[in-house]
Amino acid sequence: MFELDIRSRKAIYEQLVDRIKELIINQVLQPDEKLPSVRMLAKQLTINPNTIQKAYRELEQQGYLYSIQGKGSFVAPVEVMHNEMKLNEVKSQLLKLISEAVYLGLTKEDLLTLYEEAKQKMEGGDENDDRDS
Amino acid sequence: MFELDIRSRKAIYEQLVDRIKELIINQVLQPDEKLPSVRMLAKQLTINPNTIQKAYRELEQQGYLYSIQGKGSFVAPVEVMHNEMKLNEVKSQLLKLISEAVYLGLTKEDLLTLYEEAKQKMEGGDENDDRDS
Amino acid sequence: MFELDIRSRKAIYEQLVDRIKELIINQVLQPDEKLPSVRMLAKQLTINPNTIQKAYRELEQQGYLYSIQGKGSFVAPVEVMHNEMKLNEVKSQLLKLISEAVYLGLTKEDLLTLYEEAKQKMEGGDENDDRDS
Amino acid sequence: MFELDIRSRKAIYEQLVDRIKELIINQVLQPDEKLPSVRMLAKQLTINPNTIQKAYRELEQQGYLYSIQGKGSFVAPVEVMHNEMKLNEVKSQLLKLISEAVYLGLTKEDLLTLYEEAKQKMEGGDENDDRDS
DNA sequence: GTGGTCTAGACCACG
DNA sequence: GTGGTCTAGACCACA
């Protein structure tokens, strides 16, 4: 579930951040669900606990997790207010990436296909799904 | 034209890569156009020539530039064949980014707006083309 | 009345300390008024009694509460003598915080507004006093 | 200049953060001025480089510093736009602290005295000062 | 030489 | 048992 590539150029803690963020976005990890403890996960992945902690801390700063002393780390519920700033950041990144993709031949249809794909993955993780949103 | 933010967290050579890539994508830099020499640009930006070189090498590897010994570096024309691999990479990045954006509240309309924006910038850079694509 | 945020980074006992201090300052809790027993409050808030005890002990040390064996904990009346030391501590904290706020753009008017706001809340909590101080 | 109390309950990196923030606010450290390198400062204070790095990183996240790979860490210039959010946070903290201080006997005059004191320290650090602002 | 990352351990605060 | 802090080292990427 949290497998990572030790040989990758990308820093281990960054891989973890990306992977966990993905699990949250696709609702595999539900709001307020507890994540593995720093030490447990460290043992399981055979990496240093500090590395896990750094990833958790980063996710906390980005608003995806919250952690409680002596209890553990948990998935943060989405809060619309706080996200507007983040959405604008992501939009700016998207504009750049879409530009590059279009330059390389991406069509509007391709883009919409990707959108549907993203949607589908998110609904797939939601067990209480009522079919279409 | 190549101004960069010395205070940014992003490495200077990366900023250069992104900036030049952007200029190529928006067709400000046309195919086969010559880029400034490493030394000239280094002097102009008052940074280390090695940094410029690293950026040019990176762009060459990504297929955006080609260089000729003793002549300089030039913008590579888009080649459809070679791009399919890159398009798939970018598509994969896009899927991740779109997923995150949707999680944060992006709508399909937002996405199409971004698409049109990207298109427009590319056409705007093309001075010899007033027609719609 | 004592609701606390389980997701907060701040330790639970600290949240309790702050909340009770606030209630005392705003005169919602009057001098010599009895606070809920450790066990009752623990049951009501569904947290560990030790946590309540730690908060009460902390407030006692800070001079906001006094406790009587077998009777419970009570709000301490303000004593001018004992407060001079604390006032100086708080003044020192205030100086730091005001400096930071001014650095971030706080004006003298903003500060006076905050002062009036603080005053108002304290008078608002005093149900038997409609006059100005 | 960066002396810290190793016996204090407060974490070393937090002491560093507070101290450096203070130096920036009082303009002892000027915008774009370089801070001691992580290793130099670690050697000077005889503490672990990681602890310094944690402090620098925290200050960077709070917007007081920016750091550049291979160059060092520098004081960030104040940007009014980005600070409004922070100002509101600090205002909220101020309201609480002023309430407590008033409860302990702080007068409006005391508060204004503290304000002037804060102002004075900030101007004192400004070498190009034109007397009053 | 600089910051950034990682490891392998230790101790503390919290509940 | 949990996260948070700190130490004492090591290696890498950047300029």
Coordinates of C-alpha atoms (C1' of nucleotides) in Angstrom, one line a residue:
Chain A
M1 CA 0.0 0.0 0.0
F2 CA 2.8 2.4 0.8
E3 CA 5.5 0.8 -1.4
L4 CA 8.2 3.1 -2.5
D5 CA 11.2 3.0 -4.8
I6 CA 14.4 3.3 -2.9
R7 CA 16.4 3.8 -6.1
S8 CA 14.4 6.7 -7.3
R9 CA 16.0 10.2 -7.6
K10 CA 13.0 11.6 -5.7
A11 CA 13.5 11.8 -2.0
I12 CA 11.9 9.1 0.0
Y13 CA 9.9 11.4 2.1
E14 CA 8.6 13.1 -1.1
Q15 CA 7.5 9.7 -2.5
L16 CA 5.6 9.1 0.7
V17 CA 4.0 12.5 0.6
D18 CA 2.8 12.0 -3.0
R19 CA 1.6 8.4 -2.3
I20 CA -0.3 9.3 0.8
K21 CA -1.8 12.4 -0.8
E22 CA -2.9 10.2 -3.7
L23 CA -4.6 7.8 -1.3
I24 CA -6.4 10.7 0.4
I25 CA -7.5 12.2 -2.8
N26 CA -8.8 8.9 -4.1
Q27 CA -10.6 8.5 -0.8
V28 CA -8.9 5.2 0.0
L29 CA -8.0 6.9 3.2
Q30 CA -11.1 8.5 4.7
P31 CA -11.3 11.7 6.7
D32 CA -10.3 11.2 10.4
E33 CA -8.9 7.8 9.6
K34 CA -5.7 7.0 11.5
L35 CA -2.5 6.5 9.6
P36 CA 0.1 3.9 10.6
S37 CA 2.3 5.2 13.5
V38 CA 5.6 6.7 12.5
R39 CA 7.5 3.7 14.0
M40 CA 5.3 1.0 12.7
L41 CA 5.5 2.3 9.2
A42 CA 9.2 2.9 9.5
K43 CA 9.7 -0.8 10.5
Q44 CA 7.4 -2.0 7.7
L45 CA 9.2 0.0 5.1
T46 CA 12.6 -0.6 6.7
I47 CA 13.4 3.1 6.6
N48 CA 14.2 5.6 9.4
P49 CA 11.3 6.9 11.5
N50 CA 12.5 10.4 11.0
T51 CA 11.9 10.1 7.3
I52 CA 8.3 9.1 7.9
Q53 CA 7.9 11.9 10.4
K54 CA 9.2 14.4 7.9
A55 CA 6.6 13.2 5.3
Y56 CA 3.8 13.3 7.9
R57 CA 4.9 16.8 8.9
E58 CA 4.9 18.0 5.3
L59 CA 1.4 16.6 4.8
E60 CA 0.3 18.3 7.9
Q61 CA 1.6 21.6 6.7
Q62 CA -0.2 21.1 3.4
G63 CA -3.4 20.5 5.2
Y64 CA -3.8 16.8 4.3
L65 CA -3.1 15.4 7.8
Y66 CA -3.4 16.5 11.4
S67 CA -1.5 14.8 14.2
I68 CA -2.1 14.6 17.9
Q69 CA 0.5 14.1 20.6
G70 CA 0.4 10.6 21.9
K71 CA -2.5 9.6 19.6
G72 CA -1.2 9.4 16.0
S73 CA -1.7 11.1 12.7
F74 CA -5.1 11.4 11.0
V75 CA -6.5 12.3 7.6
A76 CA -7.9 15.9 7.7
P77 CA -11.4 16.6 6.3
V78 CA -11.5 18.9 3.3
E79 CA -12.3 22.4 4.2
V80 CA -13.4 24.5 1.3
M81 CA -12.4 27.9 2.8
H82 CA -8.8 27.1 3.3
N83 CA -8.5 25.4 -0.1
E84 CA -9.1 28.4 -2.3
M85 CA -5.5 29.5 -2.0
K86 CA -4.3 26.0 -2.7
L87 CA -6.7 25.6 -5.7
N88 CA -5.2 28.7 -7.2
E89 CA -1.7 27.4 -6.8
V90 CA -2.7 24.1 -8.4
K91 CA -4.5 25.9 -11.2
S92 CA -1.3 27.8 -12.1
Q93 CA 0.6 24.5 -12.2
L94 CA -2.1 23.0 -14.3
L95 CA -2.0 25.8 -16.8
K96 CA 1.7 25.2 -17.3
L97 CA 1.3 21.5 -17.6
I98 CA -1.6 21.7 -20.0
S99 CA 0.3 24.1 -22.2
E100 CA 3.2 21.7 -22.4
A101 CA 0.8 18.8 -23.1
V102 CA -1.0 20.7 -25.9
Y103 CA 2.4 21.6 -27.4
L104 CA 3.1 17.9 -27.5
G105 CA -0.2 17.1 -29.1
L106 CA -2.8 16.8 -26.4
T107 CA -6.4 17.4 -27.6
K108 CA -9.4 18.8 -25.7
E109 CA -10.8 15.3 -25.8
D110 CA -7.7 13.9 -24.2
L111 CA -8.1 16.4 -21.4
L112 CA -11.7 15.5 -20.8
T113 CA -10.8 11.9 -20.8
L114 CA -8.2 12.5 -18.1
Y115 CA -10.8 14.5 -16.1
E116 CA -13.3 11.6 -16.2
E117 CA -10.6 9.2 -15.2
A118 CA -9.7 11.4 -12.2
K119 CA -13.4 11.6 -11.2
Q120 CA -13.8 7.9 -11.6
K121 CA -10.9 7.0 -9.3
M122 CA -12.2 9.3 -6.6
E123 CA -15.7 7.8 -6.7
G124 CA -14.3 4.3 -6.8
G125 CA -12.8 4.9 -3.4
D126 CA -16.1 6.1 -2.0
E127 CA -17.9 3.0 -0.7
N128 CA -21.2 4.9 0.0
D129 CA -21.3 6.0 -3.6
D130 CA -24.7 6.7 -5.2
R131 CA -23.5 6.2 -8.8
D132 CA -23.1 9.6 -10.4
S133 CA -22.5 12.8 -8.6
Chain B
M1 CA 13.3 37.8 -21.2
F2 CA 15.2 35.3 -19.2
E3 CA 14.8 37.0 -15.9
L4 CA 14.8 34.6 -12.9
D5 CA 14.0 34.9 -9.2
I6 CA 17.2 34.5 -7.2
R7 CA 15.2 34.1 -4.0
S8 CA 13.1 31.2 -5.2
R9 CA 13.5 27.8 -3.6
K10 CA 13.7 26.3 -7.1
A11 CA 17.2 25.7 -8.4
I12 CA 18.4 28.4 -10.9
Y13 CA 19.0 25.9 -13.6
E14 CA 15.5 24.6 -13.2
Q15 CA 14.0 28.0 -13.4
L16 CA 15.9 28.4 -16.7
V17 CA 14.7 25.1 -18.0
D18 CA 11.1 26.0 -17.2
R19 CA 11.4 29.5 -18.6
I20 CA 13.0 28.4 -21.9
K21 CA 10.5 25.6 -22.2
E22 CA 7.7 28.1 -21.8
L23 CA 9.1 30.4 -24.4
I24 CA 9.4 27.5 -26.9
I25 CA 5.9 26.2 -26.1
N26 CA 4.4 29.7 -26.5
Q27 CA 6.3 29.9 -29.8
V28 CA 8.2 33.0 -28.7
L29 CA 11.3 31.0 -29.6
Q30 CA 10.7 29.5 -33.0
P31 CA 12.0 26.2 -34.3
D32 CA 15.7 26.3 -35.3
E33 CA 16.1 29.7 -33.7
K34 CA 19.5 30.1 -32.0
L35 CA 19.6 30.6 -28.2
P36 CA 22.1 33.0 -26.5
S37 CA 25.5 31.4 -26.0
V38 CA 26.3 30.0 -22.6
R39 CA 28.9 32.7 -21.8
M40 CA 26.7 35.6 -23.0
L41 CA 23.7 34.5 -21.0
A42 CA 25.8 33.8 -18.0
K43 CA 27.2 37.4 -18.1
Q44 CA 23.8 38.9 -18.8
L45 CA 22.2 37.0 -15.8
T46 CA 25.3 37.3 -13.7
I47 CA 25.3 33.7 -12.8
N48 CA 27.7 30.8 -13.2
P49 CA 28.1 29.6 -16.8
N50 CA 28.0 26.0 -15.5
T51 CA 24.4 26.7 -14.4
I52 CA 23.4 27.8 -18.0
Q53 CA 25.1 24.7 -19.4
K54 CA 23.3 22.5 -17.1
A55 CA 20.0 24.0 -18.2
Y56 CA 20.8 23.7 -21.9
R57 CA 21.9 20.1 -21.4
E58 CA 18.7 19.3 -19.6
L59 CA 16.5 20.8 -22.3
E60 CA 18.5 18.9 -24.9
Q61 CA 17.8 15.6 -23.1
Q62 CA 14.1 16.5 -23.0
G63 CA 14.1 17.1 -26.7
Y64 CA 13.4 20.9 -26.7
L65 CA 16.9 21.9 -27.9
Y66 CA 19.6 20.5 -30.1
S67 CA 23.2 21.8 -30.1
I68 CA 25.9 21.9 -32.7
Q69 CA 29.6 21.9 -31.7
G70 CA 31.0 25.3 -32.2
K71 CA 27.8 26.8 -33.4
G72 CA 25.5 26.9 -30.4
S73 CA 22.1 25.7 -29.1
F74 CA 18.9 25.8 -31.2
V75 CA 15.2 25.2 -30.7
A76 CA 14.2 21.7 -31.8
P77 CA 11.2 21.4 -34.1
V78 CA 8.3 19.3 -32.7
E79 CA 8.5 15.8 -34.0
V80 CA 5.3 13.8 -33.6
M81 CA 6.9 10.4 -33.4
H82 CA 9.2 11.2 -30.6
N83 CA 6.6 13.0 -28.7
E84 CA 4.2 10.1 -28.0
M85 CA 6.4 8.9 -25.2
K86 CA 6.6 12.3 -23.7
L87 CA 2.9 12.9 -24.2
N88 CA 2.2 9.8 -22.1
E89 CA 4.5 11.0 -19.4
V90 CA 2.8 14.4 -19.3
K91 CA -0.6 12.8 -19.4
S92 CA 0.3 10.8 -16.3
Q93 CA 1.4 14.0 -14.5
L94 CA -1.7 15.7 -15.6
L95 CA -3.9 13.0 -14.2
K96 CA -2.3 13.3 -10.8
L97 CA -2.6 17.1 -10.9
I98 CA -6.1 17.1 -12.1
S99 CA -7.1 14.6 -9.4
E100 CA -5.6 16.9 -6.7
A101 CA -7.3 20.0 -8.3
V102 CA -10.7 18.2 -8.4
Y103 CA -10.2 17.2 -4.8
L104 CA -9.7 20.9 -3.9
G105 CA -12.8 21.9 -5.8
L106 CA -11.9 22.3 -9.5
T107 CA -14.8 21.9 -11.9
K108 CA -14.9 20.7 -15.5
E109 CA -15.6 24.3 -16.5
D110 CA -12.5 25.5 -14.7
L111 CA -10.5 22.9 -16.6
L112 CA -11.8 23.9 -20.0
T113 CA -11.1 27.5 -19.1
L114 CA -7.5 26.6 -18.4
Y115 CA -7.4 24.7 -21.7
E116 CA -8.6 27.7 -23.7
E117 CA -6.1 29.9 -21.8
A118 CA -3.2 27.6 -22.8
K119 CA -4.3 27.6 -26.4
Q120 CA -4.6 31.4 -26.5
K121 CA -1.1 32.0 -25.2
M122 CA 0.3 29.6 -27.8
E123 CA -1.5 31.4 -30.6
G124 CA -0.5 34.8 -29.2
G125 CA 3.1 33.9 -29.5
D126 CA 2.7 33.1 -33.2
E127 CA 3.0 36.4 -34.9
N128 CA 2.3 35.1 -38.4
D129 CA -0.9 33.5 -37.7
D130 CA -4.2 35.4 -37.0
R131 CA -6.5 32.5 -37.8
D132 CA -8.1 30.1 -35.5
S133 CA -6.7 26.5 -35.3
Chain C
M1 CA -18.9 25.5 27.7
F2 CA -15.7 23.6 27.8
E3 CA -15.7 22.2 24.4
L4 CA -12.2 21.6 22.9
D5 CA -10.8 20.7 19.5
I6 CA -9.5 17.2 19.5
R7 CA -7.8 17.8 16.2
S8 CA -5.8 20.8 17.4
R9 CA -2.0 20.6 17.6
K10 CA -2.3 22.1 21.0
A11 CA -2.2 19.7 23.9
I12 CA -5.7 19.0 25.4
Y13 CA -4.7 20.1 28.9
E14 CA -3.4 23.4 27.4
Q15 CA -6.6 24.0 25.6
L16 CA -8.4 23.5 28.9
V17 CA -6.1 25.9 30.7
D18 CA -6.6 28.5 28.0
R19 CA -10.4 28.1 27.9
I20 CA -10.9 28.2 31.7
K21 CA -8.5 31.2 31.9
E22 CA -10.7 32.9 29.3
L23 CA -13.9 32.2 31.2
I24 CA -12.3 33.6 34.4
I25 CA -11.0 36.7 32.6
N26 CA -14.3 37.4 30.9
Q27 CA -16.0 36.9 34.3
V28 CA -18.2 34.1 33.1
L29 CA -16.7 32.2 36.0
Q30 CA -16.9 34.4 39.1
P31 CA -14.5 34.5 42.0
D32 CA -14.9 31.6 44.5
E33 CA -17.2 29.8 42.1
K34 CA -16.7 26.0 42.1
L35 CA -15.5 24.3 39.0
P36 CA -16.7 20.9 37.8
S37 CA -15.0 18.0 39.6
V38 CA -12.2 16.3 37.8
R39 CA -14.2 13.1 37.3
M40 CA -17.4 14.8 36.1
L41 CA -15.6 16.9 33.6
A42 CA -13.5 14.0 32.4
K43 CA -16.7 12.0 31.8
Q44 CA -18.4 14.9 30.1
L45 CA -15.5 15.6 27.8
T46 CA -14.7 11.9 27.4
I47 CA -11.0 12.4 28.1
N48 CA -8.6 11.1 30.7
P49 CA -9.1 12.5 34.2
N50 CA -5.4 12.9 34.5
T51 CA -5.6 15.5 31.7
I52 CA -8.2 17.5 33.7
Q53 CA -6.1 17.3 36.8
K54 CA -3.1 18.5 34.9
A55 CA -5.0 21.5 33.7
Y56 CA -6.4 22.4 37.1
R57 CA -2.9 22.0 38.7
E58 CA -1.5 24.4 36.0
L59 CA -4.2 27.0 36.7
E60 CA -3.5 26.7 40.4
Q61 CA 0.1 27.4 39.8
Q62 CA -0.7 30.4 37.7
G63 CA -2.9 31.7 40.5
Y64 CA -6.2 31.4 38.7
L65 CA -7.6 28.6 40.8
Y66 CA -7.3 27.4 44.4
S67 CA -8.4 23.9 45.5
I68 CA -9.5 22.6 48.8
Q69 CA -9.0 18.9 49.7
G70 CA -12.2 17.0 49.4
K71 CA -14.2 20.0 48.3
G72 CA -13.0 20.8 44.8
S73 CA -11.4 23.6 42.8
F74 CA -12.5 27.2 42.9
V75 CA -11.9 30.5 41.0
A76 CA -9.3 32.6 42.8
P77 CA -10.2 36.3 43.4
V78 CA -7.8 38.8 41.8
E79 CA -5.1 39.9 44.2
V80 CA -3.3 43.0 43.2
M81 CA -0.1 42.3 45.1
H82 CA 0.5 38.9 43.7
N83 CA -0.3 40.1 40.2
E84 CA 2.4 42.6 39.7
M85 CA 4.8 39.8 39.0
K86 CA 2.5 38.2 36.5
L87 CA 1.6 41.6 34.9
N88 CA 5.3 42.1 34.2
E89 CA 5.5 38.7 32.6
V90 CA 2.5 39.4 30.5
K91 CA 3.8 42.8 29.6
S92 CA 7.0 41.3 28.3
Q93 CA 5.0 38.8 26.2
L94 CA 2.8 41.7 24.9
L95 CA 5.9 43.7 23.9
K96 CA 7.1 40.9 21.8
L97 CA 3.7 40.2 20.2
I98 CA 3.0 43.9 19.6
S99 CA 6.5 44.3 17.9
E100 CA 5.7 41.4 15.6
A101 CA 2.2 42.8 14.8
V102 CA 3.6 46.2 14.1
Y103 CA 6.2 44.7 11.8
L104 CA 3.3 43.0 10.0
G105 CA 1.4 46.3 9.6
L106 CA -0.6 46.8 12.9
T107 CA -1.4 50.5 13.5
K108 CA -1.9 52.2 16.8
E109 CA -5.6 52.4 16.0
D110 CA -5.8 48.6 15.5
L111 CA -4.2 48.2 18.9
L112 CA -6.7 50.5 20.6
T113 CA -9.6 48.7 18.8
L114 CA -8.3 45.4 20.3
Y115 CA -8.1 47.0 23.7
E116 CA -11.7 48.2 23.5
E117 CA -12.7 44.8 22.3
A118 CA -11.1 43.1 25.3
K119 CA -12.7 45.5 27.7
Q120 CA -16.1 45.0 26.2
K121 CA -15.9 41.2 26.5
M122 CA -15.0 41.5 30.1
E123 CA -17.9 43.8 30.9
G124 CA -20.3 41.6 28.8
G125 CA -19.5 38.7 31.1
D126 CA -20.4 40.7 34.1
E127 CA -24.2 40.3 34.3
N128 CA -24.7 42.6 37.4
D129 CA -22.9 45.6 35.9
D130 CA -24.3 47.7 33.2
R131 CA -22.3 50.8 33.9
D132 CA -19.0 51.9 32.4
S133 CA -15.8 51.3 34.4
Chain D
M1 CA 23.9 37.6 19.4
F2 CA 22.2 34.2 19.1
E3 CA 22.8 33.0 22.7
L4 CA 20.2 30.5 23.9
D5 CA 19.3 28.8 27.1
I6 CA 20.1 25.1 26.9
R7 CA 18.2 24.4 30.2
S8 CA 15.0 26.1 29.1
R9 CA 11.8 24.0 28.7
K10 CA 11.4 25.6 25.3
A11 CA 12.9 23.6 22.4
I12 CA 16.2 24.9 21.2
Y13 CA 15.0 25.4 17.7
E14 CA 12.0 27.4 19.0
Q15 CA 14.3 29.6 20.9
L16 CA 16.3 30.2 17.8
V17 CA 13.2 30.9 15.8
D18 CA 12.0 33.5 18.4
R19 CA 15.4 35.1 18.7
I20 CA 16.0 35.4 14.9
K21 CA 12.4 36.7 14.4
E22 CA 13.1 39.3 17.0
L23 CA 16.3 40.4 15.3
I24 CA 14.5 40.7 12.0
I25 CA 11.6 42.6 13.5
N26 CA 13.9 45.0 15.2
Q27 CA 15.8 45.4 12.0
V28 CA 19.1 44.3 13.4
L29 CA 19.0 41.8 10.5
Q30 CA 18.2 43.7 7.3
P31 CA 16.3 42.4 4.3
D32 CA 18.4 40.1 2.1
E33 CA 21.1 40.0 4.7
K34 CA 22.8 36.6 4.9
L35 CA 22.4 34.6 8.0
P36 CA 25.3 32.4 9.4
S37 CA 25.4 29.1 7.6
V38 CA 23.8 26.1 9.3
R39 CA 27.2 24.5 10.1
M40 CA 28.9 27.7 11.2
L41 CA 26.1 28.6 13.6
A42 CA 26.0 25.0 14.8
K43 CA 29.6 25.0 15.6
Q44 CA 29.4 28.4 17.3
L45 CA 26.5 27.4 19.5
T46 CA 27.8 23.9 19.9
I47 CA 24.5 22.3 18.9
N48 CA 23.6 20.0 16.1
P49 CA 23.3 21.4 12.6
N50 CA 20.0 19.7 12.1
T51 CA 18.6 21.8 14.9
I52 CA 19.7 25.0 13.2
Q53 CA 18.3 23.7 10.0
K54 CA 14.9 23.1 11.6
A55 CA 14.8 26.6 12.9
Y56 CA 15.7 28.1 9.5
R57 CA 13.2 25.9 7.8
E58 CA 10.5 27.0 10.3
L59 CA 11.3 30.7 9.7
E60 CA 11.2 30.1 6.0
Q61 CA 7.7 28.6 6.3
Q62 CA 6.6 31.6 8.3
G63 CA 8.0 33.9 5.6
Y64 CA 10.8 35.5 7.6
L65 CA 13.6 33.8 5.7
Y66 CA 14.3 32.4 2.2
S67 CA 17.1 30.0 1.5
I68 CA 19.0 29.2 -1.7
Q69 CA 20.8 25.9 -2.4
G70 CA 24.5 26.4 -2.2
K71 CA 24.2 30.0 -1.2
G72 CA 22.7 30.3 2.3
S73 CA 19.7 31.6 4.1
F74 CA 18.6 35.2 3.9
V75 CA 16.2 37.6 5.5
A76 CA 13.0 38.0 3.5
P77 CA 11.7 41.5 2.7
V78 CA 8.3 42.3 4.1
E79 CA 5.5 41.8 1.7
V80 CA 2.3 43.5 2.7
M81 CA 0.0 41.3 0.6
H82 CA 1.1 38.0 2.1
N83 CA 1.0 39.4 5.6
E84 CA -2.7 40.1 6.0
M85 CA -3.4 36.5 6.9
K86 CA -0.6 36.5 9.4
L87 CA -1.6 39.9 10.8
N88 CA -5.1 38.5 11.5
E89 CA -3.6 35.5 13.4
V90 CA -1.4 37.8 15.4
K91 CA -4.3 40.1 16.1
S92 CA -6.3 37.2 17.5
Q93 CA -3.3 36.3 19.8
L94 CA -3.1 39.9 20.8
L95 CA -6.7 40.1 21.8
K96 CA -6.3 37.1 24.2
L97 CA -3.1 38.5 25.7
I98 CA -4.5 42.0 26.1
S99 CA -7.6 40.5 27.8
E100 CA -5.4 38.6 30.2
A101 CA -3.2 41.7 30.9
V102 CA -6.2 43.9 31.5
Y103 CA -7.6 41.4 33.9
L104 CA -4.3 41.6 35.8
G105 CA -4.4 45.4 35.9
L106 CA -3.0 46.7 32.6
T107 CA -4.3 50.2 31.7
K108 CA -4.7 51.8 28.3
E109 CA -1.7 53.9 29.1
D110 CA 0.4 50.8 29.8
L111 CA -0.6 49.5 26.4
L112 CA 0.4 52.7 24.6
T113 CA 3.7 52.7 26.4
L114 CA 4.4 49.2 25.2
Y115 CA 3.4 50.3 21.7
E116 CA 5.9 53.2 21.7
E117 CA 8.5 50.9 23.1
A118 CA 8.0 48.4 20.3
K119 CA 8.2 51.2 17.7
Q120 CA 11.3 52.6 19.3
K121 CA 13.2 49.4 19.2
M122 CA 12.3 48.9 15.5
E123 CA 13.5 52.4 14.6
G124 CA 16.6 51.9 16.7
G125 CA 17.7 49.1 14.4
D126 CA 17.2 51.2 11.3
E127 CA 20.5 52.9 10.6
N128 CA 19.0 55.1 7.8
D129 CA 16.4 56.5 10.2
D130 CA 14.9 59.9 9.6
R131 CA 13.8 60.3 13.2
D132 CA 10.0 59.9 13.3
S133 CA 7.9 57.9 10.8
Chain E
dG1 C1' 31.1 25.6 0.9
dT2 C1' 26.1 25.7 0.9
dG3 C1' 21.5 23.7 2.1
dG4 C1' 18.9 19.1 1.6
dT5 C1' 18.3 14.4 2.8
dC6 C1' 18.9 10.2 5.4
dT7 C1' 20.4 7.0 9.2
dA8 C1' 20.7 5.1 13.9
dG9 C1' 20.2 5.9 17.9
dA10 C1' 18.2 8.6 22.5
dC11 C1' 15.1 11.1 25.7
dC12 C1' 10.9 13.8 26.7
dA13 C1' 5.8 15.2 26.8
dC14 C1' 1.3 13.5 26.3
dG15 C1' -2.8 10.6 27.3
Chain F
dG1 C1' 2.7 3.6 22.8
dT2 C1' 2.4 8.0 20.5
dG3 C1' 4.5 12.1 18.2
dG4 C1' 8.2 15.7 19.1
dT5 C1' 12.9 16.9 19.8
dC6 C1' 17.8 16.3 19.6
dT7 C1' 22.5 14.3 18.5
dA8 C1' 26.3 12.6 15.6
dG9 C1' 27.4 11.3 12.0
dA10 C1' 27.1 10.6 6.3
dC11 C1' 26.2 11.5 1.4
dC12 C1' 24.2 14.3 -2.4
dA13 C1' 22.8 18.4 -5.4
dC14 C1' 23.8 23.1 -6.4
dA15 C1' 26.6 27.1 -7.6

